[in-house]
CSV table of C-alpha atoms in Angstrom, one decimal:
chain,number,residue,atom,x,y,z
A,140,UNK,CA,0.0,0.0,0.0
A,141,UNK,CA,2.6,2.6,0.7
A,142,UNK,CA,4.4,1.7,-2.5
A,143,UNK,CA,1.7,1.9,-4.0
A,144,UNK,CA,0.7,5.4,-2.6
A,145,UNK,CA,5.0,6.4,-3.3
A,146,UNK,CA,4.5,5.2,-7.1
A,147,UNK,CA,1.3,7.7,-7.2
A,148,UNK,CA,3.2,10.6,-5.6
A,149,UNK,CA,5.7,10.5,-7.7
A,150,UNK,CA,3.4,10.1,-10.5
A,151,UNK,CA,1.8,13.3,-9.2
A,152,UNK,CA,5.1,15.4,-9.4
A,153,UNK,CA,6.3,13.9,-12.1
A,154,UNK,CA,3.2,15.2,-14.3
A,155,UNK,CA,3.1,18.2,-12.8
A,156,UNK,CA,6.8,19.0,-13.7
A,157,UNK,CA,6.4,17.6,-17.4
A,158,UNK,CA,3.3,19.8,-17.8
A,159,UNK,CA,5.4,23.0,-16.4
A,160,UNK,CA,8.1,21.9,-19.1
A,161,UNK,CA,5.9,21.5,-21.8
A,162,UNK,CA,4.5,25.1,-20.6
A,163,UNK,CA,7.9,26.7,-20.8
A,164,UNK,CA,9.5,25.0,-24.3
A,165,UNK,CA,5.7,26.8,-25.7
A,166,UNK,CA,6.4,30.1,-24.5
A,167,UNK,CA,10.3,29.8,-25.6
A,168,UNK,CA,9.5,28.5,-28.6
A,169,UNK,CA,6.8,31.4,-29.4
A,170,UNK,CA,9.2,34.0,-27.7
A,171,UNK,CA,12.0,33.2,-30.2
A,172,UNK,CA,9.2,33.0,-33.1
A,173,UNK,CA,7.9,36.7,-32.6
A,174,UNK,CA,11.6,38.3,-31.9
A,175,UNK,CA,13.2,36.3,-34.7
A,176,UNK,CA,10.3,37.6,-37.2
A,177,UNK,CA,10.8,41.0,-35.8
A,178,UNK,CA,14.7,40.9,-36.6
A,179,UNK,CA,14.2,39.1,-39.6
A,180,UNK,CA,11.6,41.5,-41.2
A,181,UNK,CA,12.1,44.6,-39.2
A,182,UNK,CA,15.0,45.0,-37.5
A,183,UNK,CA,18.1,44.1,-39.9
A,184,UNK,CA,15.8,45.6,-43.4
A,185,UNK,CA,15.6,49.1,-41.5
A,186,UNK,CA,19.7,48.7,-40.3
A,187,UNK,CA,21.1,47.8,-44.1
A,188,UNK,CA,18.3,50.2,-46.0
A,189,UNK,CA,16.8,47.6,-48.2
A,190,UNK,CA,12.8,47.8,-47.0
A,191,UNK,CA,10.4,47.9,-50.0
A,192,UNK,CA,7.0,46.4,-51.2
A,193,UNK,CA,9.5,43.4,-53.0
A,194,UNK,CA,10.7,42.3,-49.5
A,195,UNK,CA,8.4,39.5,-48.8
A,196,UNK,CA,9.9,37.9,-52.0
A,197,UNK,CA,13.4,38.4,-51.0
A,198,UNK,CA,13.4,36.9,-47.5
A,199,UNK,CA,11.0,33.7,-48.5
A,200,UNK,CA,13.0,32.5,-51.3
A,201,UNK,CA,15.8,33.0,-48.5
A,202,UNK,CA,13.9,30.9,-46.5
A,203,UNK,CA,12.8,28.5,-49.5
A,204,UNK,CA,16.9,27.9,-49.4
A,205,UNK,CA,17.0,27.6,-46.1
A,206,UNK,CA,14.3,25.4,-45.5
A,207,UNK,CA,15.5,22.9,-48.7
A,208,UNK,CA,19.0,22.4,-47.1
A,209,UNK,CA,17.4,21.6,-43.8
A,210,UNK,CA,15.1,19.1,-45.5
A,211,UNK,CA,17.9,17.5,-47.4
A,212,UNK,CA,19.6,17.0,-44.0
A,213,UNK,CA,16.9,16.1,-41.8
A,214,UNK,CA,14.1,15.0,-44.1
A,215,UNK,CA,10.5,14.7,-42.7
A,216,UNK,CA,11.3,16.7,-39.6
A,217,UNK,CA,9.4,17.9,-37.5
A,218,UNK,CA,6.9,15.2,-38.2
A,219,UNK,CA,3.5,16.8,-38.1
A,220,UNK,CA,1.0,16.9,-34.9
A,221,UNK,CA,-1.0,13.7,-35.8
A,222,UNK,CA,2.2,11.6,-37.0
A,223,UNK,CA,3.4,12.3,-33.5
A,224,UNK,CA,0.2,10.8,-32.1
A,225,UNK,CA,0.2,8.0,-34.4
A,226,UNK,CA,3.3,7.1,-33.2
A,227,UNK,CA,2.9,7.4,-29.7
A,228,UNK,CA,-0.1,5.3,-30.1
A,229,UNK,CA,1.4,2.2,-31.7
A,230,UNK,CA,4.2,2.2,-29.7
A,231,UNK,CA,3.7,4.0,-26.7
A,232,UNK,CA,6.3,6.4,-27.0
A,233,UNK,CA,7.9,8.6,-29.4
A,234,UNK,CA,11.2,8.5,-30.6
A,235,UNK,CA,13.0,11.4,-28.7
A,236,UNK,CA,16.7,11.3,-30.8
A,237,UNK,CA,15.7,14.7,-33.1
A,238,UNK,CA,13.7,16.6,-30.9
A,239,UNK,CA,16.1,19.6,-30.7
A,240,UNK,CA,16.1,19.2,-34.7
A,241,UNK,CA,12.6,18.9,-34.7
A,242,UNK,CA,12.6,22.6,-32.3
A,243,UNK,CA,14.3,24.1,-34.7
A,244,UNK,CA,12.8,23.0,-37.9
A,245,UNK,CA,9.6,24.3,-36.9
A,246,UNK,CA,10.8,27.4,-36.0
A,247,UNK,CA,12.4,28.4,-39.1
A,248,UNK,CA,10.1,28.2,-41.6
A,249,UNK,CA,8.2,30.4,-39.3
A,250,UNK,CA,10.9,33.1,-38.7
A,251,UNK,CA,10.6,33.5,-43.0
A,252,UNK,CA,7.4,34.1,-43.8
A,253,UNK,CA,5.6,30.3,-43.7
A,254,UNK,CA,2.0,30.1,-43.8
A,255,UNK,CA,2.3,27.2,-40.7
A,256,UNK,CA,1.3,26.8,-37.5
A,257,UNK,CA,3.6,26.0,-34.9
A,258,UNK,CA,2.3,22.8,-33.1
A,259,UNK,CA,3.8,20.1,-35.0
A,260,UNK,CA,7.5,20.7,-34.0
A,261,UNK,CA,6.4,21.0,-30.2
A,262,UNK,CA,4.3,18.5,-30.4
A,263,UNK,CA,7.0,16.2,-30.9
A,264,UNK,CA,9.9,17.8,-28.7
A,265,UNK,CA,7.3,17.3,-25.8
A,266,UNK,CA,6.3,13.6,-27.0
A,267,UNK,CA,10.0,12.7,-26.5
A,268,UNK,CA,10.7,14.3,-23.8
A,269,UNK,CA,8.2,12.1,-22.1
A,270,UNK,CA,9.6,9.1,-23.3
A,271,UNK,CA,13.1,10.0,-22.3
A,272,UNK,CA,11.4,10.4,-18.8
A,273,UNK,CA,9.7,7.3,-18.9
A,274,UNK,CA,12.5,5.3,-20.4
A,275,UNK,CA,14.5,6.4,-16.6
A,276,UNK,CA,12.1,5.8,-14.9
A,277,UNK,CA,11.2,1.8,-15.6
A,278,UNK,CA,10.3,0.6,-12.6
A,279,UNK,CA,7.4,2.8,-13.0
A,280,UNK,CA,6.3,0.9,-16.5
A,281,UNK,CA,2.6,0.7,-15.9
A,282,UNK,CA,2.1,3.7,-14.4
A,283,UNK,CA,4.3,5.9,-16.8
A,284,UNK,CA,3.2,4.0,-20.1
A,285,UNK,CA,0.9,6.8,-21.2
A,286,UNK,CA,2.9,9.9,-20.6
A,287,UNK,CA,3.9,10.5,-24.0
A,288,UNK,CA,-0.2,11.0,-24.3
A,289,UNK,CA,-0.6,13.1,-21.2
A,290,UNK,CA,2.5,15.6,-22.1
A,291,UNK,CA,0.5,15.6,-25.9
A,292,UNK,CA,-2.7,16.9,-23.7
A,293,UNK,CA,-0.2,19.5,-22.2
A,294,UNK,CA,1.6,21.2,-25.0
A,295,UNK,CA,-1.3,21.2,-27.5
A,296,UNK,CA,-3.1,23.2,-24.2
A,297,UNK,CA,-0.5,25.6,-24.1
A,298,UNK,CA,-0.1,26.1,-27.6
A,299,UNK,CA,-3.9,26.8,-28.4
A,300,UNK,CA,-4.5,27.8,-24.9
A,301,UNK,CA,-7.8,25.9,-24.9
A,302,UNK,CA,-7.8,23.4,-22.3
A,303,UNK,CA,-10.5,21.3,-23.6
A,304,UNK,CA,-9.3,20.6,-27.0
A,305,UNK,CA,-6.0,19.6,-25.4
A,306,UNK,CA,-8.4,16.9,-23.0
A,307,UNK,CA,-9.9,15.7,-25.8
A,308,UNK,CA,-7.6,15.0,-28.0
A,309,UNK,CA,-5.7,12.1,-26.6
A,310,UNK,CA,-9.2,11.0,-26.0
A,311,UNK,CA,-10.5,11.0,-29.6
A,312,UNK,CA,-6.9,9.8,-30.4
A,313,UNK,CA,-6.6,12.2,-33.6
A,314,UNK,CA,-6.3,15.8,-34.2
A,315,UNK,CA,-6.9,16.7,-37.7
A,316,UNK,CA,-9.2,15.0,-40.2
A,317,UNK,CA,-11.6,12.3,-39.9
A,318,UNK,CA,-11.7,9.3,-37.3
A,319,UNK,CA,-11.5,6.8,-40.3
A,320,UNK,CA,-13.1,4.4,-37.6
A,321,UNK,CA,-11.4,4.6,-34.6
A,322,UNK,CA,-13.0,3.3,-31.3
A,323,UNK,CA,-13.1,5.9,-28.8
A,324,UNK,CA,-12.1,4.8,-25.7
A,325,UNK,CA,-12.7,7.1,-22.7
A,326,UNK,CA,-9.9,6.8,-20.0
A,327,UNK,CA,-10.7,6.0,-16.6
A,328,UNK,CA,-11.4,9.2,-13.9
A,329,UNK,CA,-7.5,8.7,-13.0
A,330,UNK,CA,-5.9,9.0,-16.4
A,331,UNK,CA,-8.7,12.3,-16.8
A,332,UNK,CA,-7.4,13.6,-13.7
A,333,UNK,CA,-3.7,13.1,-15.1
A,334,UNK,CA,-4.3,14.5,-17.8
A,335,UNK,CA,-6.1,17.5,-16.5
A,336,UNK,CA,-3.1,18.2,-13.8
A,337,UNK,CA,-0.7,17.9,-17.0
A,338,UNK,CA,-2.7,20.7,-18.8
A,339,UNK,CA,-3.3,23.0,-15.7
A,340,UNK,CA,0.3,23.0,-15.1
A,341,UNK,CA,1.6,23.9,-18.5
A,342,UNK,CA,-1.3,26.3,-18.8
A,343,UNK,CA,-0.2,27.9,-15.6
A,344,UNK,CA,3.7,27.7,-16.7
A,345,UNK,CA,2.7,29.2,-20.5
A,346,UNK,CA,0.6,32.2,-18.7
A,347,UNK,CA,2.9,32.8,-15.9
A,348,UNK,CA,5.9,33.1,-18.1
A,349,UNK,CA,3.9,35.4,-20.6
A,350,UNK,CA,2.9,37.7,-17.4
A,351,UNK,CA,6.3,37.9,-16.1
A,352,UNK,CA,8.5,38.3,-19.6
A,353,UNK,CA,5.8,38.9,-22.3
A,354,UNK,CA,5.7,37.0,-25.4
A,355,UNK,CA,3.5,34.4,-24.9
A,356,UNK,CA,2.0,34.6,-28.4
A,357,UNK,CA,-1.0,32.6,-29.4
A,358,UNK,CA,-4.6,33.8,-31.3
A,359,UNK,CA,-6.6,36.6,-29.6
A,360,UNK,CA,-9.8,35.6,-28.4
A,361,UNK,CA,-13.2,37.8,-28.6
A,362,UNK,CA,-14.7,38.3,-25.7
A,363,UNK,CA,-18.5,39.4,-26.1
A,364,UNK,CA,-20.8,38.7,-29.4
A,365,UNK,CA,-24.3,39.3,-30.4
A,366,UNK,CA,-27.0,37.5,-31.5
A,367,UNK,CA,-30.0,39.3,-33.1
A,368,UNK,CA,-32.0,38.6,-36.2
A,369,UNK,CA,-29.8,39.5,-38.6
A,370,UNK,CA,-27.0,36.9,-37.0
A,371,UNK,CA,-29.2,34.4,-37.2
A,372,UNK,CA,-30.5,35.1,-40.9
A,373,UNK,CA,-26.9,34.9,-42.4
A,374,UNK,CA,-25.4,32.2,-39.7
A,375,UNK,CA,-26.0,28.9,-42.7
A,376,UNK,CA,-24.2,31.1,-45.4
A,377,UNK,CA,-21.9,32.3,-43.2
A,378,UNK,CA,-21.1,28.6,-42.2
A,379,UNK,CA,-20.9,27.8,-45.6
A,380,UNK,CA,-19.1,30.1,-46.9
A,381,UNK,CA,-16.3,29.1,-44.1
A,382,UNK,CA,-17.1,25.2,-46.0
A,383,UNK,CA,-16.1,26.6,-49.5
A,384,UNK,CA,-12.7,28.1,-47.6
A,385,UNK,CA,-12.6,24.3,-45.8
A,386,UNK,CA,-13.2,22.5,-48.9
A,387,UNK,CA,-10.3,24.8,-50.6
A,388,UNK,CA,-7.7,23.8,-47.8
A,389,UNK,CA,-8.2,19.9,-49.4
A,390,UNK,CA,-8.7,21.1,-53.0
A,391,UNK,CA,-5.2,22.7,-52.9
A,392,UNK,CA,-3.6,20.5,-50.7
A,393,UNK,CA,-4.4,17.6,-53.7
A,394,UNK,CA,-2.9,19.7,-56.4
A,395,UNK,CA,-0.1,20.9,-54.5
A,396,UNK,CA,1.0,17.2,-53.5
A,397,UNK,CA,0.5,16.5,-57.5
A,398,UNK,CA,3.0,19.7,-57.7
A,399,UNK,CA,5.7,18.4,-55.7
A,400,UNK,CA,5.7,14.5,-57.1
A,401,UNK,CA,6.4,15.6,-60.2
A,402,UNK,CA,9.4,17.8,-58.9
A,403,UNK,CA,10.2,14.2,-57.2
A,404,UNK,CA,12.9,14.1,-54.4
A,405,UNK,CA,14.5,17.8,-54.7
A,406,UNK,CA,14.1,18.8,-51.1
A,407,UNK,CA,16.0,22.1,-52.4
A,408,UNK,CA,14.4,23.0,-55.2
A,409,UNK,CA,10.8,22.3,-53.8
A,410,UNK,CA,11.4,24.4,-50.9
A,411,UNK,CA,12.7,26.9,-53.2
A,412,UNK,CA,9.8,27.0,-55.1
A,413,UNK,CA,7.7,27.5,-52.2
A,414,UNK,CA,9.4,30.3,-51.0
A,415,UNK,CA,8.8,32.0,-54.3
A,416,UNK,CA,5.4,31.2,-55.0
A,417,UNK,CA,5.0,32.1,-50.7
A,418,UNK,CA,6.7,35.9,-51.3
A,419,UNK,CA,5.2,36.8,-54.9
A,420,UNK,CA,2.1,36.5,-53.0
A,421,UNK,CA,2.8,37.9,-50.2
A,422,UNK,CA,3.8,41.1,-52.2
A,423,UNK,CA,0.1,41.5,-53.4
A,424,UNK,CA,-1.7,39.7,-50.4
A,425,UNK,CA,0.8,40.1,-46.9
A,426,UNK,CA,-1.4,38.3,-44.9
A,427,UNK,CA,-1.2,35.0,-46.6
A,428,UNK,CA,2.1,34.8,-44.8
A,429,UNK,CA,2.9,34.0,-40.9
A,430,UNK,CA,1.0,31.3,-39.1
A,431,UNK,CA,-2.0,34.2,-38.3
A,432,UNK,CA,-2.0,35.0,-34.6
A,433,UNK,CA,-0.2,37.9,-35.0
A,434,UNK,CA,-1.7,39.0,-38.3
A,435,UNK,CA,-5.3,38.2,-36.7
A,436,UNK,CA,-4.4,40.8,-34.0
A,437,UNK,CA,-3.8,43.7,-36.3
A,438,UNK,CA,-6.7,42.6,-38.9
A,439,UNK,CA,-9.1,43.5,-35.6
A,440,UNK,CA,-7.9,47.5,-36.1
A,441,UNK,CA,-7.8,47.4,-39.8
A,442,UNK,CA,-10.1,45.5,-41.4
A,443,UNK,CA,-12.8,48.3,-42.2
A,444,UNK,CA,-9.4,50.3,-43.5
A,445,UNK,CA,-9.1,46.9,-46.2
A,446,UNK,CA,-12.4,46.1,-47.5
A,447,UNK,CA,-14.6,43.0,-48.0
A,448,UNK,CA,-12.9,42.1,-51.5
A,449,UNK,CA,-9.0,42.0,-50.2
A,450,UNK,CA,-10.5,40.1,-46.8
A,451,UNK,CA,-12.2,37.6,-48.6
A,452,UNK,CA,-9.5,36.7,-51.0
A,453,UNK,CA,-6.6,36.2,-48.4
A,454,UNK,CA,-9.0,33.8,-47.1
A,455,UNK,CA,-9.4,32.0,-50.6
A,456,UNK,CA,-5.7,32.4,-51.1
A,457,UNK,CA,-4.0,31.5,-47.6
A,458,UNK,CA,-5.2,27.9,-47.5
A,459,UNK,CA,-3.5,27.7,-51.0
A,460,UNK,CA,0.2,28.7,-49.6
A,461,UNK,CA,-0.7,26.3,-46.6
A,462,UNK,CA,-1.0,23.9,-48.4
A,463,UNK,CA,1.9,24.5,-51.0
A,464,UNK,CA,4.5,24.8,-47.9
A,465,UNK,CA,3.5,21.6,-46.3
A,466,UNK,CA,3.5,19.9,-49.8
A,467,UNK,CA,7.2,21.0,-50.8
A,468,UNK,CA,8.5,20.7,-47.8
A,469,UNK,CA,8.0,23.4,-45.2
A,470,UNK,CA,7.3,21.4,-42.2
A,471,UNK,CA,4.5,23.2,-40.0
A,472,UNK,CA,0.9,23.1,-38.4
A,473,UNK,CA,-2.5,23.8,-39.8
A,474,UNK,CA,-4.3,25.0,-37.5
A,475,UNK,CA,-3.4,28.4,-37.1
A,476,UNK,CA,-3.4,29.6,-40.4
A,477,UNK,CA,-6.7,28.4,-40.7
A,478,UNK,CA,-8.4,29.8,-38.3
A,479,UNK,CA,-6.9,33.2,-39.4
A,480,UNK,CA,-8.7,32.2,-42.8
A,481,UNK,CA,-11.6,31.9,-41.3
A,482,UNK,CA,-10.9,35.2,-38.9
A,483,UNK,CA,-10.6,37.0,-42.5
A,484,UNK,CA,-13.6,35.7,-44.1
A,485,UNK,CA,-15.7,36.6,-41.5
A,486,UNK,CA,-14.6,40.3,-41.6
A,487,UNK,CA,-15.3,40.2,-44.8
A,488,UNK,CA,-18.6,39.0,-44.8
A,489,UNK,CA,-19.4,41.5,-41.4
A,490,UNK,CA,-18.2,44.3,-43.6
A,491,UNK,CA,-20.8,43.3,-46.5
A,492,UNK,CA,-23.9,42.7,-44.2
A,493,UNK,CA,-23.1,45.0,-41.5
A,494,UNK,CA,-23.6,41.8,-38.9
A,495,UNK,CA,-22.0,41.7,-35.8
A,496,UNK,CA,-18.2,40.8,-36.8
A,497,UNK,CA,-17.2,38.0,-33.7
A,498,UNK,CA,-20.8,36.4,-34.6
A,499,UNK,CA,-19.6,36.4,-38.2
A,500,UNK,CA,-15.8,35.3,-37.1
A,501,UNK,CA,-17.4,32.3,-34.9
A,502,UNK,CA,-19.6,31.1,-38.0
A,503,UNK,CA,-17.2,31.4,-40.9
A,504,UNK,CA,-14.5,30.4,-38.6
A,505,UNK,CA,-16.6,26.9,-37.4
A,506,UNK,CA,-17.4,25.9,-41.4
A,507,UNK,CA,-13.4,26.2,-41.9
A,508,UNK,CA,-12.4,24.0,-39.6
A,509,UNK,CA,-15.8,21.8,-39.8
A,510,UNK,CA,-14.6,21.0,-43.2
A,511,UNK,CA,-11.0,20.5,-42.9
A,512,UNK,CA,-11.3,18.6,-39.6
A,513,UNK,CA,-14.3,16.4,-40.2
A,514,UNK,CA,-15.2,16.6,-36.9
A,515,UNK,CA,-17.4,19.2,-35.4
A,516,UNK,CA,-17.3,18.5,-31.7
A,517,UNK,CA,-13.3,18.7,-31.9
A,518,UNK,CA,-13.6,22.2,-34.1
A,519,UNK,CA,-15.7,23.5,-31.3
A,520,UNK,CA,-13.6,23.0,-28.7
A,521,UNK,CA,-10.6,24.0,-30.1
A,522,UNK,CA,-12.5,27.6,-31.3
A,523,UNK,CA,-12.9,28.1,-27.2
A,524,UNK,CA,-9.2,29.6,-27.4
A,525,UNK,CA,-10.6,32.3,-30.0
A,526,UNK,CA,-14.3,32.8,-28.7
A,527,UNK,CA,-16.8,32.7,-25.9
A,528,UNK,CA,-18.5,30.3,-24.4
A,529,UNK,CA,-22.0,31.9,-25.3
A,530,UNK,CA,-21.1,31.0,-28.9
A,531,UNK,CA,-20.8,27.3,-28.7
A,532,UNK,CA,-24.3,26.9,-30.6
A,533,UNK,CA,-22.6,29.1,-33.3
A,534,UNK,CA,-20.0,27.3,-33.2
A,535,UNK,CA,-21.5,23.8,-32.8
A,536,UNK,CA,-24.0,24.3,-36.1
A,537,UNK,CA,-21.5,25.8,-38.2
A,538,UNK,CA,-18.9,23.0,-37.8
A,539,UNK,CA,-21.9,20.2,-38.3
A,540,UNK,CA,-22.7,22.1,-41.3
A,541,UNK,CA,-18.6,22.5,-42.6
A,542,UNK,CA,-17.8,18.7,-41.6
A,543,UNK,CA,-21.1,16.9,-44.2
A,544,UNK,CA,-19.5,19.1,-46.7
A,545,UNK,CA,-18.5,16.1,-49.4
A,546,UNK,CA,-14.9,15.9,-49.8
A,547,UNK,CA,-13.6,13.5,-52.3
A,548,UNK,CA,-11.5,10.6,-50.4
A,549,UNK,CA,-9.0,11.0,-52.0
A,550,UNK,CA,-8.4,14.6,-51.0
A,551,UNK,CA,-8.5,13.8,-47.1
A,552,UNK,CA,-5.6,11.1,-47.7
């Protein structure tokens, strides 16, 4: 009995340190993200004299060259959010040899301009750093064989800050896309209550780091939003015009991945590509660049300054160089960016109908990622880090109406 009770302490502590961890390598990681871009774009253009309307072209097909050579070293890295979970699902663990590679191939697409999110390279550094904790500590086997899982929960809370997306999604056992049939198996009140202490303390670690040194980066999220007739006469278009944006996001991401097998195994040249194709358009349209959270900041004081028609593209237009980084080699998330699409959109749309804009954000927002995740409940709970509670029937009837959008099957694979 008092082993038993020791083993559970330490389990305790152990958790709560790994959650703590995976709070702290979020808020580095974003820290370095947002001062990097600010040297990279800001900071050294203003010092040498070479700012102009042509620099987005410049510094991605720097990046395009950057990101090829890093490709052709480390191919495949980091792996992206559901690989990780894939992995630590068959095996229990995830391979923890490249996860300062994986750190830092994440962050550099980012730091030039890449339309990615910035979960898939931290999902895996914390994945293996739970298995490099587990693998010292065996004589805790049963009791530390789903920590990979529970430091999953914790990291993808502190990146999205949105605790309930991070509980579910060890649960559902799949982040992005469909289910393709998987049992879900609901873990017993003491793994929840694992889980939940994992993603209170990184929570706590991400927010406490951000209070004390700034920087803690992430999506803003919109506070109050109202519901009147008007709302609720455009809520089915606005959910389906976020299904069109959805339904893009697999449209391009099937022609892009015919783009880069017939370019074939040229990690250089496809990343190179990218880059171009990423800064001609970021010339014309800037905000099809970055992951979004910082873009969907400023969008909030400009967006009556840029008009429904340049909104609405972007939106068109960003899942397009999502797709075309992840497809020639610019390792990232997809979140993010597609959210902002959805952020965009629904500007766009309040601008036209003169609807209140978070009710038109939530809508559009919920049929983007209805479509491209196929699965409303999870859309909805990850939207939580972006809006209101109040909103969840918003949310909840826009991402059933985005996710029985027909996608062809051979899109989603």
């Amino acid at each position: 009995m008092i082993e038993r009770i020791e083993k559970l302490v330490l389990l305790v502590v152990v958790t709560i340190i790994l959650g703590v961890v995976a709070g702290a390598v979020c808020w580095t990681f974003f820290f370095l993200m947002n001062n990097g871009i600010k040297l990279i774009w800001e900071t050294l253009p203003n010092a040498l004299g070479i700012t102009g309307f042509w620099m987005p072209l410049v510094v991605c097909t720097v990046g395009g060259i950057l990101v090829g050579l890093f490709q052709k070293k480390w191919p495949g890295q980091p792996q992206e959010m559901d690989e990780v979970m894939a992995e630590v699902k068959a095996n229990g663990r995830y391979e923890y040899q490249n996860i300062g590679v994986g750190f830092v191939g994440a962050l550099v697409p980012l730091l030039f301009g890449g339309c990615l999110g910035p979960e898939a390279g931290l999902t895996g550094v914390i994945a293996g750093l739970c298995t490099w904790v587990g693998d010292r500590l065996k004589f805790l086997r049963k009791e530390f064989k789903e920590l990979s899982s529970v430091g999953i929960a914790a990291v993808i809370t502190a990146v999205f800050n949105a605790p309930l997306f991070g509980l579910a999604v060890p649960i559902f056992g799949n982040a992005e896309g469909e289910l393709h049939g998987d049992t879900i198996k609901v873990p017993k009140p003491a793994k929840i209550a694992i889980y939940l202490l994992a993603i209170a303390s990184a929570l706590g670690s991400m927010m406490g780091l951000g209070l004390l040194l700034g920087g803690m980066g992430g999506l803003p999220h919109y506070s109050d939003v109202e519901i009147g007739w008007i709302e609720i006469a455009i809520l089915i278009p606005c959910a389906i015009a976020g299904a069109l944006v959805g339904w893009l996001f697999h449209c391009y991401g099937a022609f892009a991945k015919m783009i880069s097998c017939k370019i074939g195994d040229k990690p250089v040249v496809k990343a190179l590509v990218a880059g171009v194709a990423l800064g001609a358009l970021g010339v014309v349209l800037p905000f099809t660049m970055f992951a979004g959270e910082i873009q969907a900041e400023e969008l909030d004081g400009i967006w009556l300054e840029m008009g429904a028609l340049v909104l609405i593209v972007t939106a068109l237009i960003k899942p397009f160089c999502l797709q075309f980084c992840l497809n020639m080699g610019w390792r990232g998330g997809k979140f993010f960016p597609m959210i902002f699409c959805g952020i965009s959109l629904g500007y766009g749309i309040a601008y036209l109908s003169g609807a209140d804009p978070v009710f038109c954000l939530c809508a559009c927002t919920a049929g983007v990622l209805g479509t491209m995740m196929r699965q409303p409940l999870m859309a909805t709970l990850l939207l939580f880090l972006c809006f209101p509670l109040k909103s969840v029937f918003v949310l909840l009837v826009a991402a059933v109406i985005g996710s029985v959008v027909p996608v062809p099957r051979k899109w989603l694979s």
